[in-house]
mmCIF file of C-alpha atoms in Angstrom:
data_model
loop_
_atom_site.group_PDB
_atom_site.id
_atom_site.type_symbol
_atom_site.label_atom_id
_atom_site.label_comp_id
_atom_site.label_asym_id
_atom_site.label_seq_id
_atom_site.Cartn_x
_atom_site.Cartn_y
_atom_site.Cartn_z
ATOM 1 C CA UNK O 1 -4.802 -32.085 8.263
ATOM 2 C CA UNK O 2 -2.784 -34.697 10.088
ATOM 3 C CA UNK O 3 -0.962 -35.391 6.427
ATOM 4 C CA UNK O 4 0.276 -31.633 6.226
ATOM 5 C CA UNK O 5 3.930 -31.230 6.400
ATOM 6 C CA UNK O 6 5.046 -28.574 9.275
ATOM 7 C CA UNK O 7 6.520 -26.119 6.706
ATOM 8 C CA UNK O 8 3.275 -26.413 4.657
ATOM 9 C CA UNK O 9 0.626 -26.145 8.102
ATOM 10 C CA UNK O 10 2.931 -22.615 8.718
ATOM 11 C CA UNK O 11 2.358 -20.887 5.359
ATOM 12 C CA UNK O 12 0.551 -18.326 5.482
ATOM 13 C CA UNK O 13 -3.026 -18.907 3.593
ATOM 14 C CA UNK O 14 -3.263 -16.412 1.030
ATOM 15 C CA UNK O 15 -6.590 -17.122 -1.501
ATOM 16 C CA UNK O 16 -7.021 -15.353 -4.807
ATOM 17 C CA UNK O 17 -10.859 -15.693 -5.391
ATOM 18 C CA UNK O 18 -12.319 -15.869 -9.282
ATOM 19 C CA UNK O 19 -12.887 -12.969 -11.229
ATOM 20 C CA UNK O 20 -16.604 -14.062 -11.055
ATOM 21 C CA UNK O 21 -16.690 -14.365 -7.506
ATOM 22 C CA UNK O 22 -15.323 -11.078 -6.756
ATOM 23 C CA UNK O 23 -17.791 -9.175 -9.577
ATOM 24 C CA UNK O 24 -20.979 -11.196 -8.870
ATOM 25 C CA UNK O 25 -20.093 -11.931 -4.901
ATOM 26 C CA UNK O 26 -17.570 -10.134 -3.422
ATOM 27 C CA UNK O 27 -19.081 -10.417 0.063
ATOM 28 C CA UNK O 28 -18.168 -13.975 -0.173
ATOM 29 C CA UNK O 29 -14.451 -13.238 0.219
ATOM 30 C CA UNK O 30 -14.868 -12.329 3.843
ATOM 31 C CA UNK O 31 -15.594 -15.909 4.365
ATOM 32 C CA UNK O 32 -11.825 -16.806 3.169
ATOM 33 C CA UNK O 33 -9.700 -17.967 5.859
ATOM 34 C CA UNK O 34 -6.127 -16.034 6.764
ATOM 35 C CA UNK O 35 -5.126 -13.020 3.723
ATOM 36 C CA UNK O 36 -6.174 -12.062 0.696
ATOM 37 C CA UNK O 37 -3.875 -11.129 -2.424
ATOM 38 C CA UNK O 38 -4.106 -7.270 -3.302
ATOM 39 C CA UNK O 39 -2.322 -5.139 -6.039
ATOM 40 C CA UNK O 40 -1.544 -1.973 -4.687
ATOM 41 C CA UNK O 41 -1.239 1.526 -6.345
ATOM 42 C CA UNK O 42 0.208 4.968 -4.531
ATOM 43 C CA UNK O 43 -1.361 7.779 -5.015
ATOM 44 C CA UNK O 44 1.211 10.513 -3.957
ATOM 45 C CA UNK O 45 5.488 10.087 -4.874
ATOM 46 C CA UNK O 46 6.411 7.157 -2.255
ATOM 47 C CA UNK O 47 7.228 3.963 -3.616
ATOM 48 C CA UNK O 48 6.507 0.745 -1.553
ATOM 49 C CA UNK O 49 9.208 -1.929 -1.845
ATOM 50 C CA UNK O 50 9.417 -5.381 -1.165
ATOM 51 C CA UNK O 51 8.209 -6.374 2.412
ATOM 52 C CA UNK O 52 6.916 -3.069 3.171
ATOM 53 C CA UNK O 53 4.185 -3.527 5.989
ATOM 54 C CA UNK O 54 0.234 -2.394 5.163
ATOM 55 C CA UNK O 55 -1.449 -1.236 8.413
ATOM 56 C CA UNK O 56 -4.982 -0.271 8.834
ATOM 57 C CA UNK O 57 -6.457 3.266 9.169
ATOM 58 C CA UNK O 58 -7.973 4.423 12.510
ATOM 59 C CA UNK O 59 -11.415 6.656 12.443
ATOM 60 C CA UNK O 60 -9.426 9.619 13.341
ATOM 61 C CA UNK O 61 -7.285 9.428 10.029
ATOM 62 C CA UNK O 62 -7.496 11.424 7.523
ATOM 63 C CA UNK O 63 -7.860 8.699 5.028
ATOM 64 C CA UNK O 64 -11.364 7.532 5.671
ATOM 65 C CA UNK O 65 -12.369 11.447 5.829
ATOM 66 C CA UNK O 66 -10.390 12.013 2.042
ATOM 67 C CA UNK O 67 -12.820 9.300 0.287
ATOM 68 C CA UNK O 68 -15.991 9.919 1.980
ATOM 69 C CA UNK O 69 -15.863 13.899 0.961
ATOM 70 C CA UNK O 70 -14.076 13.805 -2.260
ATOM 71 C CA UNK O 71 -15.800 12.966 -6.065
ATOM 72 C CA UNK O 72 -13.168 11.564 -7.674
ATOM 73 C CA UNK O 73 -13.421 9.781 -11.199
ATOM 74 C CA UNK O 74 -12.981 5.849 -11.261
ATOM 75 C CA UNK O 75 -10.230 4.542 -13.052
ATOM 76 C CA UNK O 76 -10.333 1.848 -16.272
ATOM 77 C CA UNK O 77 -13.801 -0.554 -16.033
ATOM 78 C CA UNK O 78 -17.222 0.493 -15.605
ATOM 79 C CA UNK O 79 -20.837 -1.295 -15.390
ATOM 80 C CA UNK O 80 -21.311 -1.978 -18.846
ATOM 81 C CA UNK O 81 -25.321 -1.839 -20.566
ATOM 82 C CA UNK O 82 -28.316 0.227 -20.587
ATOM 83 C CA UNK O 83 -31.519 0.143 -18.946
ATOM 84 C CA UNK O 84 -31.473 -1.913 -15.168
ATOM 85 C CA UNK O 85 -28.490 -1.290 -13.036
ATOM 86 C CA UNK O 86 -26.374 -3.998 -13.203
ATOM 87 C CA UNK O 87 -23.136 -4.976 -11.420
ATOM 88 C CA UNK O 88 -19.628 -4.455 -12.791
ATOM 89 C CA UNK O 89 -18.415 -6.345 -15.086
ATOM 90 C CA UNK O 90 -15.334 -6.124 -14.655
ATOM 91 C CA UNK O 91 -12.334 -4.843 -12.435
ATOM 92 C CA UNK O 92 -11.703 -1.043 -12.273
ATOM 93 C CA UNK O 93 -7.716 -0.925 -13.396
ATOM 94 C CA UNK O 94 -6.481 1.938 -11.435
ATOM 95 C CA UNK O 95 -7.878 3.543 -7.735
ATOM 96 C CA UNK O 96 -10.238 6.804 -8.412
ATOM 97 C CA UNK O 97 -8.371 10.509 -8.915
ATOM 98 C CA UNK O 98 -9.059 12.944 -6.146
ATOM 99 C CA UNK O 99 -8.118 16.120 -7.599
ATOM 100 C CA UNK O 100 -8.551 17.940 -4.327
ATOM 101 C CA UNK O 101 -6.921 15.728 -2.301
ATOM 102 C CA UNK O 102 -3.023 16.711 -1.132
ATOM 103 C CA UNK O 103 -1.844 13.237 -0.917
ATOM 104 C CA UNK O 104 1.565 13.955 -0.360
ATOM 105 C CA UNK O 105 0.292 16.016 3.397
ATOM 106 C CA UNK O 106 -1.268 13.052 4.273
ATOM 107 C CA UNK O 107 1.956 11.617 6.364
ATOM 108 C CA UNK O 108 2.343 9.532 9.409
ATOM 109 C CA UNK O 109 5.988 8.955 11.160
ATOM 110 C CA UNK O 110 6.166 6.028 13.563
ATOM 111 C CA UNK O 111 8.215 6.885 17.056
ATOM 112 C CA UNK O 112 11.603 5.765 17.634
ATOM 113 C CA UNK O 113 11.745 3.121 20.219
ATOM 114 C CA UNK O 114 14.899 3.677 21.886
ATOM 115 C CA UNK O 115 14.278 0.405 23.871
ATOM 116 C CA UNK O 116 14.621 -1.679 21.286
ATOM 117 C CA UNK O 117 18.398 -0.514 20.223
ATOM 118 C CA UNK O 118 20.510 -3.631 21.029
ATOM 119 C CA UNK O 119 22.507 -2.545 23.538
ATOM 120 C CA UNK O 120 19.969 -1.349 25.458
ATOM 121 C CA UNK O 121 17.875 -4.566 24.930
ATOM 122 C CA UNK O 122 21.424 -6.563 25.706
ATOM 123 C CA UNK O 123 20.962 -4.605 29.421
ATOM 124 C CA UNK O 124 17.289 -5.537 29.823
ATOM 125 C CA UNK O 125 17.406 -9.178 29.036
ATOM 126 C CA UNK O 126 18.412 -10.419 32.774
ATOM 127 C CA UNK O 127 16.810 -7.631 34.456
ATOM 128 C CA UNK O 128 13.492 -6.673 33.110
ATOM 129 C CA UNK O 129 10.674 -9.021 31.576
ATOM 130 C CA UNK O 130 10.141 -8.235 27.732
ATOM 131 C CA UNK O 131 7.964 -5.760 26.156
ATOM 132 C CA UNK O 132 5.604 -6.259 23.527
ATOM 133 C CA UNK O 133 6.696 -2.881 21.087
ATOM 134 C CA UNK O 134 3.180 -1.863 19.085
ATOM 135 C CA UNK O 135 3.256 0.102 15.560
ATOM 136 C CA UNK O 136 1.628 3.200 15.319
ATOM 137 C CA UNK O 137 -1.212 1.198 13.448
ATOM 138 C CA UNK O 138 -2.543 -1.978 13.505
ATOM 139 C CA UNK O 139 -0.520 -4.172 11.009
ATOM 140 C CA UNK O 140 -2.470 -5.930 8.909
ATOM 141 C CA UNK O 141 -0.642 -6.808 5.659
ATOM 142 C CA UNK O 142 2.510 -6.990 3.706
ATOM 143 C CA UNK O 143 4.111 -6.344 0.700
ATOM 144 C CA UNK O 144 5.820 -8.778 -1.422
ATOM 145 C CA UNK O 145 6.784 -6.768 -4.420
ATOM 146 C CA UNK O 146 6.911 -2.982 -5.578
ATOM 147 C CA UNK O 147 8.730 -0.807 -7.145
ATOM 148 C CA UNK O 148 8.168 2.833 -9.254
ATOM 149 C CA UNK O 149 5.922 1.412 -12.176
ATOM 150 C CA UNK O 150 7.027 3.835 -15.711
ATOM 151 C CA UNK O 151 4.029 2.389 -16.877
ATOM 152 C CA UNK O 152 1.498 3.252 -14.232
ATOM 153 C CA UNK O 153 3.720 6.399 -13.462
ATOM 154 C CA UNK O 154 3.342 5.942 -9.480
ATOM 155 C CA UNK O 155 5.047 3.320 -7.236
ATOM 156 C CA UNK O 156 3.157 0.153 -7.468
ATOM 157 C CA UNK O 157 2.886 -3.287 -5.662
ATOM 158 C CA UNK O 158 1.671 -6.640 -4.892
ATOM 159 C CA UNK O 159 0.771 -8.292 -1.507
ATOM 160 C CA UNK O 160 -1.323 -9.594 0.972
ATOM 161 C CA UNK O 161 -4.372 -8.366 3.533
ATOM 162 C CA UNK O 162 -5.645 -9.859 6.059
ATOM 163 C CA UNK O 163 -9.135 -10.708 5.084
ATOM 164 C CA UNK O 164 -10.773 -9.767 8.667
ATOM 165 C CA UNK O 165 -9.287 -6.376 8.042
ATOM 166 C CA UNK O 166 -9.851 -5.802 4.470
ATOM 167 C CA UNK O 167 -14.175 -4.973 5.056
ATOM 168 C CA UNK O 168 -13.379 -2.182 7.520
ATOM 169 C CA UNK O 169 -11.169 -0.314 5.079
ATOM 170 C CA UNK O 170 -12.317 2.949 3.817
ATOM 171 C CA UNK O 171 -13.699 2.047 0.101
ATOM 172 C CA UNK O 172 -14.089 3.898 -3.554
ATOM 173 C CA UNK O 173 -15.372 1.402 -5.817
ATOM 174 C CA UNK O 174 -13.219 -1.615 -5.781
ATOM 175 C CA UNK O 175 -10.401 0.043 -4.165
ATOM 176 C CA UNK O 176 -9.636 0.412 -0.649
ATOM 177 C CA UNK O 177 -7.164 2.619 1.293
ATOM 178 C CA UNK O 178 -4.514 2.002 3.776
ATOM 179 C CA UNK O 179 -1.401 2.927 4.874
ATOM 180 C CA UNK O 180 1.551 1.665 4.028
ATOM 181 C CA UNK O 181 5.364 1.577 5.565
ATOM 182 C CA UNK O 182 9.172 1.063 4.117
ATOM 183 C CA UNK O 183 10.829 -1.090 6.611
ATOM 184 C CA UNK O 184 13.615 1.386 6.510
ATOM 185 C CA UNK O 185 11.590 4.352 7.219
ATOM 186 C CA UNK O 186 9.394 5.332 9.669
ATOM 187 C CA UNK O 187 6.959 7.147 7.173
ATOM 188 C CA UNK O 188 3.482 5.873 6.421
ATOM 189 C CA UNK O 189 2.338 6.519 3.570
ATOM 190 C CA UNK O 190 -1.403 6.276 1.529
ATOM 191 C CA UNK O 191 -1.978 3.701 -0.900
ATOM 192 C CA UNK O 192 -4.620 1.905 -2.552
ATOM 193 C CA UNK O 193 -5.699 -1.706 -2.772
ATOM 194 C CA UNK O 194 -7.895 -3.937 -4.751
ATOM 195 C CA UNK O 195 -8.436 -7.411 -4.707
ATOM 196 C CA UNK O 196 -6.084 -9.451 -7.270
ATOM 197 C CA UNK O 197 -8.053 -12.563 -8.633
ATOM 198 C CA UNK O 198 -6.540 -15.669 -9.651
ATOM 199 C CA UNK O 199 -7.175 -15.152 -13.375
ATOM 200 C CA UNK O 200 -5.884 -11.669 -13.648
ATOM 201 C CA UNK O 201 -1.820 -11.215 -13.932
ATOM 202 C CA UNK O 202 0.463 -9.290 -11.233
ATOM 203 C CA UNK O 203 0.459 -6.516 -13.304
#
C-alpha cells in the first residue's frame, strides 16, 4: 500500500500458515504470496549454518529418484483413529529413515568461477559488459539458522522457501527434499524440509 514504509514494502514476505490449515488444507499454501517458513533436518553428517542457500533439485538428481524407490518409516505423528481414512492430525516431527539410502554419496560441488575473483572483475569493469554468474541449481531459499542439533543428533535448521518452488519438490509425507549449500563451500548437500506453522516453536 501507498502507507508502507520503503524498508517495510522490501521485506521479504515470509507466511507461517495455521497448524489447521496445513493438516486440513495444505494445498492452500501455494496460494501464499513470496516464501514460506520451513524447519529443516539433514539426513547425512553436513551441518547447514546460518544463511546457507536451499536450491531446488533437477529431474536428473538423484534426490527425487532416492524417495520415489525407497520405503522408509515416517518419523513422530501419524493419522490417528480407526475405521475411514482420515487426514493427519498432526505434523510428522522428523523426515522418514531410508535405510538404503547412502546419503553421504549423494554430493554436488558447484564450479569455481574464476571470473568473479576481484582482480579479474577489477579488469573487466571498463572493458567487458557484466555477466550474470548462475548456481549449479536454481536457488530457491535460505537459511536463517542451523547448527549440529545434540538433540536431534543431525545438523538442523530454520528458513525460508519460496512458495512457487516448494510443490515441485520431491515429497515423503510432509517432508520435502532439497539441496542445500554453506556459503563457504561449494558442496551441496541433501536435506529435508517441512512446513513450520505459526503455532509450532523453532524447534
Amino acid at each position: 500500500s501507498s502507507s508502507e514504509k520503503p524498508a517495510d514494502a522490501a521485506r521479504l514476505q515470509v507466511c507461517r500458515p495455521s497448524l489447521a490449515l496445513l493438516l486440513t488444507q495444505p494445498q492452500q499454501l501455494l496460494a501464499q504470496p513470496g516464501f514460506v517458513a520451513v524447519t529443516l533436518r539433514c539426513p547425512g553428517r553436513s551441518t547447514p549454518r546460518g544463511v546457507s542457500h536451499l536450491f531446488q533439485p533437477l529431474s536428473e538428481d538423484s534426490l527425487g529418484a532416492a524417495v520415489s524407490s525407497s520405503s522408509g518409516t515416517k518419523g513422530g505423528g501419524a493419522t490417528k483413529g480407526k475405521g475411514k481414512a482420515r487426514g493427519p492430525t498432526e505434523l510428522e516431527s522428523d523426515p522418514p529413515h531410508f535405510t538404503e539410502v547412502d546419503w553421504e554419496a549423494m554430493r554436488l560441488e558447484e564450479p569455481p568461477h574464476y571470473s568473479q575473483r576481484r582482480r579479474r572483475l577489477r579488469q573487466q569493469e571498463s572493458s567487458a559488459p557484466k555477466r550474470d554468474i548462475s548456481a549449479l541449481r536454481p536457488l530457491i531459499g535460505f537459511v536463517t539458522s542451523g547448527c549440529f542439533s545434540h538433540r536431534q543428533g543431525r545438523g538442523a535448521a530454520v528458513g525460508a522457501v519460496a512458495v512457487s518452488a516448494w510443490a515441485s519438490l520431491p515429497a515423503a509425507g510432509q517432508w520435502r527434499l532439497l539441496w542445500a549449500r554453506n556459503t563457504a563451500s561449494p558442496v551441496y548437500f541433501p536435506i529435508w524440509a517441512r512446513c513450520l506453522p505459526s503455532d509450532e516453536g523453532f524447534g
